[in-house]
Phi, psi and omega in degrees: 000131181289165178299320179295321178296324178294322177296313179301314181295320179298322179291313181299324181273004175062039183272072186297328181285338185255354189291324178291318176300319180286331175293317177297321179298318179295318178297315181295334179278357176102005179291139179289139181306318181293325177293321177297318180296313185282309186278324179278296183286317182298310179292327177297319179293327175298317179295318178299317178300319178296319179295324178292316181295327181279352180088002180283328174250149180252178182302321179299324177292322179297317179296317180296323177298318178298318179293323178296317178298320180300320180298318178292320182292337175301326179276322188278326186307308181298329181284322181287319188261353187304322183251006180286145178246116184280092184246344185253155177102212010281160173249124174270119186236140182190162168263136189293167179307130180092347181255118186253017185259133178270355186305128179087315184296319180299316180294317178299315180300315182295315183290323176297317179298317179296338179269006174098011180269144172274103187260126174256091183274112183276352179094214185243166178052050186267129181280161179297328178294322177296323179295313179302314180299320182291319178296314178296311186294332182255358183060038187276143174242001181237130183228135176236123180248136176248135174218125185260323187248139186300328179299342183264004182303323180302336179295334176299314179296324179298320180294314180300315180298318181295321178294323177296314181297329180275359181073024185252346189300320183287349182254005179232151171254136184238125175246148177237155176206162181133166189299327186257010179283155182205160177302330180298327180292330178300315181288320183299317185255002179068041180270170189256333182197158176228132179248142181267342180198184184294323179296318177298321179299317178298317179301316181296309184288327174297318179299317179292321179297319179296337177277000178094014181270000000 
């Protein structure tokens, strides 16, 4: 089993105490930090999400998986972002109001930064007013929203409405991601794109950046 596979397996098995040692093992074996993040942690989180959707994992397991990923990212973040130059963006990134999970968002933030984006990560449980302030304060035209649980879907609409009221909606592009997102939500809330993972997020934001946004 490769070092990256060990990282993925450690995350799926929720081995929070062992995730840093196997991450170090993968690094020492020559695996690239970004590959560990995407192939190890990213694919591991996909498996965790599948287990949650099937009912094999519960919300507590989902939270523990997120904490396990954070432990690994403490080691990987400086290595992935150390030489990155934040020249694109900025991208305002956050988990919507009522959603306290970092799962996926941390990985998206890291990979976007490594791809040269200036990421303004607002964290979790972010209100629509905070989003408006961040877009105004940073002169941002790119926004990424994360929503993991279906009860918080309405918060997507709250953000869109707040941006409209502030006269900002027509000047920003909004992408969504997370376990409960769907193409139907794009039409319902008038959103611009949906990403299934961190690689997809880079593709979306790179495309918008290339359009001059």
